[in-house]
Tab-separated table of C-alpha atoms in Angstrom:
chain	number	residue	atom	x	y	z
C	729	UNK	CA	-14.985	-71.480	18.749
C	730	UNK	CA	-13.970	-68.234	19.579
C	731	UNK	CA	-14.118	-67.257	15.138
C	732	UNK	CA	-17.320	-68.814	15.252
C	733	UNK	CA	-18.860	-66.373	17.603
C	734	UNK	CA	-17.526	-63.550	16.065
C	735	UNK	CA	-18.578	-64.344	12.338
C	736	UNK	CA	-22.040	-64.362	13.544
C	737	UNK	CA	-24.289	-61.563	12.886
C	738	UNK	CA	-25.534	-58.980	15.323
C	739	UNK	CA	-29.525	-59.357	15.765
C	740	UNK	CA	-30.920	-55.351	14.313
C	741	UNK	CA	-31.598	-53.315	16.583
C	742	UNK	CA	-35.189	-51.852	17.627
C	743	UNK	CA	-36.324	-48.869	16.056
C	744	UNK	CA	-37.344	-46.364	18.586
C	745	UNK	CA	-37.672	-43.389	16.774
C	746	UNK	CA	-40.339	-45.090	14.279
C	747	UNK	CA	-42.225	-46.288	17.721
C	748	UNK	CA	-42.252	-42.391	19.069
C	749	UNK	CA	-43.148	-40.825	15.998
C	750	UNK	CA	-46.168	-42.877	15.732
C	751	UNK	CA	-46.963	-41.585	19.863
C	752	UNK	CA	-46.006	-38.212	18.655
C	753	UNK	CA	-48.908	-38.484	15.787
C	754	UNK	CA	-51.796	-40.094	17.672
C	755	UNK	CA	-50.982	-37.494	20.059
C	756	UNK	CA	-51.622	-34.726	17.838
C	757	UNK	CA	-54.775	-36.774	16.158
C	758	UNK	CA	-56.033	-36.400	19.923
C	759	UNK	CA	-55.342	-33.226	20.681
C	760	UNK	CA	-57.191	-32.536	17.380
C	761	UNK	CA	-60.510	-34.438	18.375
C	762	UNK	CA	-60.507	-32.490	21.340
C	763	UNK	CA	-60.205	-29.295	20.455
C	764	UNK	CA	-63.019	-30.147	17.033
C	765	UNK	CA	-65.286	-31.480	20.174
C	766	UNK	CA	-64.770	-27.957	21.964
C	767	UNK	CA	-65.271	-25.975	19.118
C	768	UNK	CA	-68.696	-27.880	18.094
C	769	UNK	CA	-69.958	-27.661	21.735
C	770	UNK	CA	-68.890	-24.060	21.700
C	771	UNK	CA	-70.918	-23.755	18.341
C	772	UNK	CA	-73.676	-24.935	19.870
C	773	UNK	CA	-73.980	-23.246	23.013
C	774	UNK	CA	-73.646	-20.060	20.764
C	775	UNK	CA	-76.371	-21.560	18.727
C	776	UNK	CA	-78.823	-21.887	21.601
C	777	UNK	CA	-77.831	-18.614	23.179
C	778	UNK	CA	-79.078	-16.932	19.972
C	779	UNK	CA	-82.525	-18.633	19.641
C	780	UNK	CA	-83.403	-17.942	23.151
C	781	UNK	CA	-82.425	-14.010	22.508
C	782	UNK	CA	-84.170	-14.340	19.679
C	783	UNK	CA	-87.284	-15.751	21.263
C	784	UNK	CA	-86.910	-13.258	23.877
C	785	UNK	CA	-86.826	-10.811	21.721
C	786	UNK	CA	-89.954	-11.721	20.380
C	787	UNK	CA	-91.814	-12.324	23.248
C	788	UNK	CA	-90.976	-11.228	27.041
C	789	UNK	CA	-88.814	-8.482	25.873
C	790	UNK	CA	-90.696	-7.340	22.805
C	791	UNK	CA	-92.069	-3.544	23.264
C	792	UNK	CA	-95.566	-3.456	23.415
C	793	UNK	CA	-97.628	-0.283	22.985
C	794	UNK	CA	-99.076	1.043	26.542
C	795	UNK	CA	-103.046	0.618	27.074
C	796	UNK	CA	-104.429	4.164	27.638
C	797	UNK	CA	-108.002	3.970	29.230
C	798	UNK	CA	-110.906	6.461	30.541
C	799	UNK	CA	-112.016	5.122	33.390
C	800	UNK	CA	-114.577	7.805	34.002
C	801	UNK	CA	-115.209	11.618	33.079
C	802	UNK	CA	-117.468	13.771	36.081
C	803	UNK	CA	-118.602	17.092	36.598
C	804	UNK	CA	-117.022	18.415	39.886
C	805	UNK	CA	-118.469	22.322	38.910
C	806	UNK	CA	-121.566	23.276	36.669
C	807	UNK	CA	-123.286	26.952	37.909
C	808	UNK	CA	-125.740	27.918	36.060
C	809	UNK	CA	-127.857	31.192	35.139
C	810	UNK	CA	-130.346	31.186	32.504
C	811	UNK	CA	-132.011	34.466	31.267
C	812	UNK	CA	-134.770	34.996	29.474
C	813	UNK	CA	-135.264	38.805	29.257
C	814	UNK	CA	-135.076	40.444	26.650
C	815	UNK	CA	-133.410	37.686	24.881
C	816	UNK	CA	-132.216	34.227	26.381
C	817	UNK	CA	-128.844	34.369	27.528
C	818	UNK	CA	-126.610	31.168	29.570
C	819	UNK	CA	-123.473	31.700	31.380
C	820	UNK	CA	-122.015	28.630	32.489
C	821	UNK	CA	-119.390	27.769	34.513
C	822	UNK	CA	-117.823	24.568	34.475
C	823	UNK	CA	-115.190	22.210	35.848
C	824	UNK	CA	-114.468	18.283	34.801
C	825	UNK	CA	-112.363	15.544	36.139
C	826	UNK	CA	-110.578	13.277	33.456
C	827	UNK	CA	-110.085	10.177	35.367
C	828	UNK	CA	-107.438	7.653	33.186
C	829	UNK	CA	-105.210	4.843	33.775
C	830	UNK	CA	-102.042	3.799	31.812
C	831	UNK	CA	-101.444	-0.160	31.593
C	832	UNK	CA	-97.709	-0.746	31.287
C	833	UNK	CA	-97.292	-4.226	29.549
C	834	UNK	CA	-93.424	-4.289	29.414
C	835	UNK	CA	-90.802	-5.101	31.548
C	836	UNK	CA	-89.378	-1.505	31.479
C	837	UNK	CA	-90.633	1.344	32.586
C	838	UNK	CA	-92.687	3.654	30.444
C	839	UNK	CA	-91.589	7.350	30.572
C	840	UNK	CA	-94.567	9.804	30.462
C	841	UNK	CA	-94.539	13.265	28.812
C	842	UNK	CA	-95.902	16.478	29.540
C	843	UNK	CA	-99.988	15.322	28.832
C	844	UNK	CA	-102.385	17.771	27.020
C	845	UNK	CA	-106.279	17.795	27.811
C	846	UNK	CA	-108.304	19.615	25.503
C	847	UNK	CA	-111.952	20.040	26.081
C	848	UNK	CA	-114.171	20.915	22.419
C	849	UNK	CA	-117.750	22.377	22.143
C	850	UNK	CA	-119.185	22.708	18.642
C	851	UNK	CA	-115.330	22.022	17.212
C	852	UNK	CA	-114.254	25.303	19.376
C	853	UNK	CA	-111.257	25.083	22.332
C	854	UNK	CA	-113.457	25.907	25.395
C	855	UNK	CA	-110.404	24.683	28.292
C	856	UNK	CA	-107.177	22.977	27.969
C	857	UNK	CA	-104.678	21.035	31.457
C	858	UNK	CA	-101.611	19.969	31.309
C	859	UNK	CA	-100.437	17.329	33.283
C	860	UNK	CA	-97.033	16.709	34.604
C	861	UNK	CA	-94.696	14.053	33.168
C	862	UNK	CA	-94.841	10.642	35.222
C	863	UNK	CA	-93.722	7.190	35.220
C	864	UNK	CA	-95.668	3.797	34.339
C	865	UNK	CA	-93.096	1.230	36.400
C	866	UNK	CA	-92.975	-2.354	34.556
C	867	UNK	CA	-96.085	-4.052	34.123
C	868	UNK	CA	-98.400	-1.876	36.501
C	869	UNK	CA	-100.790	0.591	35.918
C	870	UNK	CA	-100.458	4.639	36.755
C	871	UNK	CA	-103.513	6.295	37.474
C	872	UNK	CA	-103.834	9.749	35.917
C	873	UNK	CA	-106.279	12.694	37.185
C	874	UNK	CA	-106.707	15.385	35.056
C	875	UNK	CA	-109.352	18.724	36.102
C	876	UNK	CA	-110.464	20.806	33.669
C	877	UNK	CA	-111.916	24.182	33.772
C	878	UNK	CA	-114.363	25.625	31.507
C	879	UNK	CA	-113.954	29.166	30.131
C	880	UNK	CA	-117.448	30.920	30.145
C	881	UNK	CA	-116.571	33.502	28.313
C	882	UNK	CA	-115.927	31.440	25.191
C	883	UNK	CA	-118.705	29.220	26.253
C	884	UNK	CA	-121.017	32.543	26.298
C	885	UNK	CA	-119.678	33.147	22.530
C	886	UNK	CA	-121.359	29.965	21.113
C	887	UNK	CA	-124.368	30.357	19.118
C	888	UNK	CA	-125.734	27.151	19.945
C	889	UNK	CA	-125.323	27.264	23.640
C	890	UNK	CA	-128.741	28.441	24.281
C	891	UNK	CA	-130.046	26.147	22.606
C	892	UNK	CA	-128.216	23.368	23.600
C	893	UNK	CA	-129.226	24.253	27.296
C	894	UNK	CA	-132.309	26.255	27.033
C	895	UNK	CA	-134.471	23.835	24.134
C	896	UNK	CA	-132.219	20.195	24.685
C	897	UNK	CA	-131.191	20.353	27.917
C	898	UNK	CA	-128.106	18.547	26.758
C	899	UNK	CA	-124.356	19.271	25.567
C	900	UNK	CA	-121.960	17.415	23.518
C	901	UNK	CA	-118.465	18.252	24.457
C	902	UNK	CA	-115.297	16.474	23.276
C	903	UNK	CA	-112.183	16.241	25.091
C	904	UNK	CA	-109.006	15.648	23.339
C	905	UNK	CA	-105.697	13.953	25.413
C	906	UNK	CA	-102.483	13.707	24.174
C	907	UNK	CA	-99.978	11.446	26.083
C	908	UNK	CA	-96.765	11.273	24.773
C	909	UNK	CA	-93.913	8.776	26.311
C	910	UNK	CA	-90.974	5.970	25.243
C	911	UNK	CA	-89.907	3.170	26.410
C	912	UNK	CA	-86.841	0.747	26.492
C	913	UNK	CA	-86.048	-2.599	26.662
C	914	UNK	CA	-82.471	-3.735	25.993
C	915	UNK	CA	-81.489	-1.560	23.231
C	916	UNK	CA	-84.508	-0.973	21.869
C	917	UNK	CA	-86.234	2.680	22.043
C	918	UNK	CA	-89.405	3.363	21.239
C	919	UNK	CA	-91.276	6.628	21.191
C	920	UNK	CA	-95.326	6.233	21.650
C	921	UNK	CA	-97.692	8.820	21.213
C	922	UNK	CA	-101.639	7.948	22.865
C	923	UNK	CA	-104.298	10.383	21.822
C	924	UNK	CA	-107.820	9.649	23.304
C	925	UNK	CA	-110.516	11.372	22.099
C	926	UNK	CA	-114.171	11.329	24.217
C	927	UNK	CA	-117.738	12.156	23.493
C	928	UNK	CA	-119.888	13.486	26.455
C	929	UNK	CA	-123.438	14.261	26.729
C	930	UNK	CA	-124.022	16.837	29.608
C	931	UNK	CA	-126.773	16.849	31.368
C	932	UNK	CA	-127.910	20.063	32.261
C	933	UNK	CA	-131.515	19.211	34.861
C	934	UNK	CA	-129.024	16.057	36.484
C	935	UNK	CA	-125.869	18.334	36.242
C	936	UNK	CA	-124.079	15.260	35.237
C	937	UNK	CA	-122.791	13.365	32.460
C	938	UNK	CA	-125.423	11.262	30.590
C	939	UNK	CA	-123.340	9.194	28.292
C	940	UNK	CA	-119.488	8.782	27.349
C	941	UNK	CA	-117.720	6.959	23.989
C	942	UNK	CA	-114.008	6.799	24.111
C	943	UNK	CA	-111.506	6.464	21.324
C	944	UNK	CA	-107.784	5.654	21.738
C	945	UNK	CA	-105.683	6.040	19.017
C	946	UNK	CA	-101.668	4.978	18.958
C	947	UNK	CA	-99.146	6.833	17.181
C	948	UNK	CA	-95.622	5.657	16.874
């Protein structure tokens, strides 16, 4: 009985490395899945971020040009002295008030420059201001007063003076304001560069201004 027992054969025994290899692999095939998954929400987070810069970019955060307006133009000064013997002769002294406004549209602040008023008669420099430099804060407006003063004398040397005063009772002056400034959003710069250009008809029996056209004109 004893023989018997030992001629029989051992039963094989169980592979356990083959069983941890496979737990070793499906491991890996996990780790795997998770770190694809990470990487393709990752992508698309990145993805999104960029289309809402870029919409940004293009809309709320996109540099618009300031809106330059003349609100009004007015005579605070006009003395007068007409005479007639022995030939007509006008000396005039004058003084204006340039009233404007600056519309910031962005969500920065708009830097202003040194401004430049001119004021023309008959295409010839009679006065010229300069206006401080300034700030426009983030979507507001800055209101901008500007006073002018009139030289005679090179009034007095115009030939058509007299008759603008004496025979029409009327002058056409021009003024001429450059406003310079830049801006910044993000990393974006820009430089702008308003000119405004107005037509006045002066009133001389009213001492007031009869009619004003404006022109603004943008210059990047």
């Amino acid at each position: 009985m004893a023989e018997t027992d030992q001629a029989r054969p051992l039963a094989p025994a169980r592979d356990h490395s083959t069983s941890d290899d496979e737990e070793a692999l499906q491991s890996k095939q996990r780790r795997r899945r998770r770190i694809k998954v990470c990487g393709c929400v990752t992508a698309g987070f990145l993805l999104l971020l960029v289309i809402v810069i870029v919409i940004l970019a293009f809309t709320v955060f996109k540099v618009k040009d300031p809106k330059v307006t003349t609100n009004n133009i007015t005579l605070t000064n006009l003395d007068l002295i007409i005479n007639q013997f022995p030939t007509p002769q006008v000396k005039l002294n004058m003084s204006m008030l340039v009233d404007m406004s600056i519309k910031n549209p962005n969500v920065a602040s708009f830097k202003l420059g040194n401004t430049t008023t001119t004021v023309y008669y008959h295409d010839v420099a009679v006065a010229e201001a300069r206006t401080p430099p300034g700030i426009a804060k983030a979507r507001r407006t800055f209101g901008m007063n500007v006073t002018v003063d009139v030289m005679a004398d090179r009034l007095a040397s115009s030939q058509d003076l007299v008759a603008d005063v004496v025979r029409k009772g009327e002058m056409t002056m021009n003024t001429y304001s450059i406003i310079p400034g830049r801006v910044k959003v993000l990393f974006v710069k820009k430089h702008v560069e308003v000119r405004m250009n107005c037509t006045v008809i002066v009133n001389i029996s009213s001492r007031g201004i009869q009619d004003m056209i404006c022109q603004r004109k943008v210059k990047l």
